[in-house]
């Protein structure tokens, strides 16, 4: 049985999951970009 409290908690959990996934993907993207820069520096240098 769904109550407003349950619904709000569910929405909060979903939002937190989305936020964490976004933060993780941003971190992964930044890390990958840094690795690419390092690789290109090595190749060019």
PDB file of N, CA and C in Angstrom:
ATOM      1  N   UNK A   1       0.843  -1.203   0.000  1.00  0.00           N
ATOM      2  CA  UNK A   1       0.000   0.000   0.000  1.00  0.00           C
ATOM      3  C   UNK A   1       0.877   1.252   0.000  1.00  0.00           C
ATOM      4  N   UNK A   2       0.630   2.134  -0.941  1.00  0.00           N
ATOM      5  CA  UNK A   2       1.441   3.339  -1.073  1.00  0.00           C
ATOM      6  C   UNK A   2       0.878   4.488  -0.249  1.00  0.00           C
ATOM      7  N   UNK A   3       1.715   5.050   0.578  1.00  0.00           N
ATOM      8  CA  UNK A   3       1.353   6.275   1.278  1.00  0.00           C
ATOM      9  C   UNK A   3       2.212   7.390   0.718  1.00  0.00           C
ATOM     10  N   UNK A   4       1.879   8.633   1.070  1.00  0.00           N
ATOM     11  CA  UNK A   4       2.668   9.755   0.567  1.00  0.00           C
ATOM     12  C   UNK A   4       4.108   9.670   1.043  1.00  0.00           C
ATOM     13  N   UNK A   5       4.294   9.178   2.282  1.00  0.00           N
ATOM     14  CA  UNK A   5       5.657   9.056   2.816  1.00  0.00           C
ATOM     15  C   UNK A   5       6.449   8.058   1.981  1.00  0.00           C
ATOM     16  N   UNK A   6       5.848   6.915   1.676  1.00  0.00           N
ATOM     17  CA  UNK A   6       6.523   5.914   0.855  1.00  0.00           C
ATOM     18  C   UNK A   6       6.881   6.479  -0.518  1.00  0.00           C
ATOM     19  N   UNK A   7       5.931   7.191  -1.109  1.00  0.00           N
ATOM     20  CA  UNK A   7       6.162   7.758  -2.442  1.00  0.00           C
ATOM     21  C   UNK A   7       7.313   8.761  -2.410  1.00  0.00           C
ATOM     22  N   UNK A   8       7.322   9.643  -1.395  1.00  0.00           N
ATOM     23  CA  UNK A   8       8.383  10.653  -1.316  1.00  0.00           C
ATOM     24  C   UNK A   8       9.736   9.999  -1.079  1.00  0.00           C
ATOM     25  N   UNK A   9       9.777   8.959  -0.249  1.00  0.00           N
ATOM     26  CA  UNK A   9      11.037   8.248  -0.001  1.00  0.00           C
ATOM     27  C   UNK A   9      11.524   7.593  -1.287  1.00  0.00           C
ATOM     28  N   UNK A  10      10.608   6.961  -2.031  1.00  0.00           N
ATOM     29  CA  UNK A  10      10.967   6.317  -3.295  1.00  0.00           C
ATOM     30  C   UNK A  10      11.530   7.332  -4.279  1.00  0.00           C
ATOM     31  N   UNK A  11      10.862   8.491  -4.392  1.00  0.00           N
ATOM     32  CA  UNK A  11      11.329   9.538  -5.302  1.00  0.00           C
ATOM     33  C   UNK A  11      12.714  10.008  -4.884  1.00  0.00           C
ATOM     34  N   UNK A  12      12.913  10.166  -3.565  1.00  0.00           N
ATOM     35  CA  UNK A  12      14.202  10.614  -3.056  1.00  0.00           C
ATOM     36  C   UNK A  12      15.290   9.604  -3.406  1.00  0.00           C
ATOM     37  N   UNK A  13      15.001   8.314  -3.228  1.00  0.00           N
ATOM     38  CA  UNK A  13      15.980   7.267  -3.541  1.00  0.00           C
ATOM     39  C   UNK A  13      16.320   7.261  -5.019  1.00  0.00           C
ATOM     40  N   UNK A  14      15.300   7.370  -5.864  1.00  0.00           N
ATOM     41  CA  UNK A  14      15.522   7.389  -7.311  1.00  0.00           C
ATOM     42  C   UNK A  14      16.375   8.596  -7.691  1.00  0.00           C
ATOM     43  N   UNK A  15      16.050   9.760  -7.130  1.00  0.00           N
ATOM     44  CA  UNK A  15      16.818  10.966  -7.405  1.00  0.00           C
ATOM     45  C   UNK A  15      18.268  10.811  -6.976  1.00  0.00           C
ATOM     46  N   UNK A  16      18.478  10.201  -5.804  1.00  0.00           N
ATOM     47  CA  UNK A  16      19.837  10.020  -5.310  1.00  0.00           C
ATOM     48  C   UNK A  16      20.603   9.077  -6.237  1.00  0.00           C
ATOM     49  N   UNK A  17      19.952   8.015  -6.707  1.00  0.00           N
ATOM     50  CA  UNK A  17      20.593   7.087  -7.644  1.00  0.00           C
ATOM     51  C   UNK A  17      21.003   7.793  -8.918  1.00  0.00           C
ATOM     52  N   UNK A  18      20.095   8.607  -9.469  1.00  0.00           N
ATOM     53  CA  UNK A  18      20.387   9.336 -10.701  1.00  0.00           C
ATOM     54  C   UNK A  18      21.557  10.281 -10.472  1.00  0.00           C
ATOM     55  N   UNK A  19      21.544  10.978  -9.324  1.00  0.00           N
ATOM     56  CA  UNK A  19      22.620  11.929  -9.023  1.00  0.00           C
ATOM     57  C   UNK A  19      23.949  11.205  -8.910  1.00  0.00           C
ATOM     58  N   UNK A  20      23.961  10.070  -8.208  1.00  0.00           N
ATOM     59  CA  UNK A  20      25.202   9.310  -8.040  1.00  0.00           C
ATOM     60  C   UNK A  20      25.706   8.792  -9.380  1.00  0.00           C
ATOM     61  N   UNK A  21      24.784   8.309 -10.232  1.00  0.00           N
ATOM     62  CA  UNK A  21      25.188   7.827 -11.550  1.00  0.00           C
ATOM     63  C   UNK A  21      25.786   8.951 -12.379  1.00  0.00           C
ATOM     64  N   UNK A  22      25.175  10.143 -12.320  1.00  0.00           N
ATOM     65  CA  UNK A  22      25.704  11.284 -13.059  1.00  0.00           C
ATOM     66  C   UNK A  22      27.077  11.672 -12.546  1.00  0.00           C
ATOM     67  N   UNK A  23      27.224  11.711 -11.225  1.00  0.00           N
ATOM     68  CA  UNK A  23      28.513  12.082 -10.636  1.00  0.00           C
ATOM     69  C   UNK A  23      29.575  11.071 -11.055  1.00  0.00           C
ATOM     70  N   UNK A  24      29.211   9.790 -11.047  1.00  0.00           N
ATOM     71  CA  UNK A  24      30.167   8.746 -11.407  1.00  0.00           C
ATOM     72  C   UNK A  24      30.561   8.871 -12.873  1.00  0.00           C
ATOM     73  N   UNK A  25      29.585   9.082 -13.748  1.00  0.00           N
ATOM     74  CA  UNK A  25      29.902   9.186 -15.175  1.00  0.00           C
ATOM     75  C   UNK A  25      30.744  10.425 -15.449  1.00  0.00           C
ATOM     76  N   UNK A  26      30.463  11.530 -14.729  1.00  0.00           N
ATOM     77  CA  UNK A  26      31.287  12.725 -14.889  1.00  0.00           C
ATOM     78  C   UNK A  26      32.716  12.436 -14.462  1.00  0.00           C
ATOM     79  N   UNK A  27      32.875  11.734 -13.353  1.00  0.00           N
ATOM     80  CA  UNK A  27      34.201  11.386 -12.854  1.00  0.00           C
ATOM     81  C   UNK A  27      34.921  10.483 -13.849  1.00  0.00           C
ATOM     82  N   UNK A  28      34.203   9.489 -14.371  1.00  0.00           N
ATOM     83  CA  UNK A  28      34.794   8.583 -15.358  1.00  0.00           C
ATOM     84  C   UNK A  28      35.224   9.348 -16.595  1.00  0.00           C
ATOM     85  N   UNK A  29      34.376  10.281 -17.050  1.00  0.00           N
ATOM     86  CA  UNK A  29      34.684  11.054 -18.250  1.00  0.00           C
ATOM     87  C   UNK A  29      35.922  11.902 -18.020  1.00  0.00           C
ATOM     88  N   UNK A  30      35.994  12.531 -16.840  1.00  0.00           N
ATOM     89  CA  UNK A  30      37.141  13.374 -16.519  1.00  0.00           C
ATOM     90  C   UNK A  30      38.409  12.531 -16.463  1.00  0.00           C
ATOM     91  N   UNK A  31      38.307  11.366 -15.835  1.00  0.00           N
ATOM     92  CA  UNK A  31      39.469  10.482 -15.733  1.00  0.00           C
ATOM     93  C   UNK A  31      39.934  10.036 -17.112  1.00  0.00           C
ATOM     94  N   UNK A  32      38.975   9.671 -17.960  1.00  0.00           N
ATOM     95  CA  UNK A  32      39.301   9.225 -19.311  1.00  0.00           C
ATOM     96  C   UNK A  32      39.959  10.360 -20.100  1.00  0.00           C
ATOM     97  N   UNK A  33      39.424  11.577 -19.951  1.00  0.00           N
ATOM     98  CA  UNK A  33      40.012  12.726 -20.645  1.00  0.00           C
ATOM     99  C   UNK A  33      41.447  12.932 -20.192  1.00  0.00           C
ATOM    100  N   UNK A  34      41.702  12.841 -18.888  1.00  0.00           N
ATOM    101  CA  UNK A  34      43.055  13.012 -18.368  1.00  0.00           C
ATOM    102  C   UNK A  34      43.983  11.937 -18.917  1.00  0.00           C
ATOM    103  N   UNK A  35      43.477  10.692 -18.961  1.00  0.00           N
ATOM    104  CA  UNK A  35      44.297   9.596 -19.487  1.00  0.00           C
ATOM    105  C   UNK A  35      44.599   9.836 -20.965  1.00  0.00           C
ATOM    106  N   UNK A  36      43.624  10.300 -21.715  1.00  0.00           N
ATOM    107  CA  UNK A  36      43.832  10.593 -23.130  1.00  0.00           C
ATOM    108  C   UNK A  36      44.880  11.681 -23.304  1.00  0.00           C
ATOM    109  N   UNK A  37      44.823  12.717 -22.461  1.00  0.00           N
ATOM    110  CA  UNK A  37      45.817  13.794 -22.517  1.00  0.00           C
ATOM    111  C   UNK A  37      47.207  13.230 -22.251  1.00  0.00           C
ATOM    112  N   UNK A  38      47.315  12.398 -21.207  1.00  0.00           N
ATOM    113  CA  UNK A  38      48.606  11.807 -20.871  1.00  0.00           C
ATOM    114  C   UNK A  38      49.125  10.966 -22.048  1.00  0.00           C
ATOM    115  N   UNK A  39      48.239  10.176 -22.647  1.00  0.00           N
ATOM    116  CA  UNK A  39      48.656   9.338 -23.775  1.00  0.00           C
ATOM    117  C   UNK A  39      49.122  10.196 -24.941  1.00  0.00           C
ATOM    118  N   UNK A  40      48.373  11.264 -25.251  1.00  0.00           N
ATOM    119  CA  UNK A  40      48.750  12.117 -26.374  1.00  0.00           C
ATOM    120  C   UNK A  40      50.067  12.844 -26.075  1.00  0.00           C
ATOM    121  N   UNK A  41      50.260  13.238 -24.811  1.00  0.00           N
ATOM    122  CA  UNK A  41      51.523  13.876 -24.442  1.00  0.00           C
ATOM    123  C   UNK A  41      52.680  12.919 -24.685  1.00  0.00           C
ATOM    124  N   UNK A  42      52.497  11.665 -24.289  1.00  0.00           N
ATOM    125  CA  UNK A  42      53.554  10.666 -24.466  1.00  0.00           C
ATOM    126  C   UNK A  42      53.833  10.466 -25.952  1.00  0.00           C
ATOM    127  N   UNK A  43      52.765  10.359 -26.748  1.00  0.00           N
ATOM    128  CA  UNK A  43      52.932  10.122 -28.178  1.00  0.00           C
ATOM    129  C   UNK A  43      53.624  11.314 -28.835  1.00  0.00           C
ATOM    130  N   UNK A  44      53.156  12.528 -28.500  1.00  0.00           N
ATOM    131  CA  UNK A  44      53.736  13.730 -29.103  1.00  0.00           C
ATOM    132  C   UNK A  44      55.153  13.967 -28.578  1.00  0.00           C
ATOM    133  N   UNK A  45      55.324  13.823 -27.261  1.00  0.00           N
ATOM    134  CA  UNK A  45      56.611  14.096 -26.626  1.00  0.00           C
ATOM    135  C   UNK A  45      57.635  13.061 -27.017  1.00  0.00           C
TER     136      UNK A  45
END
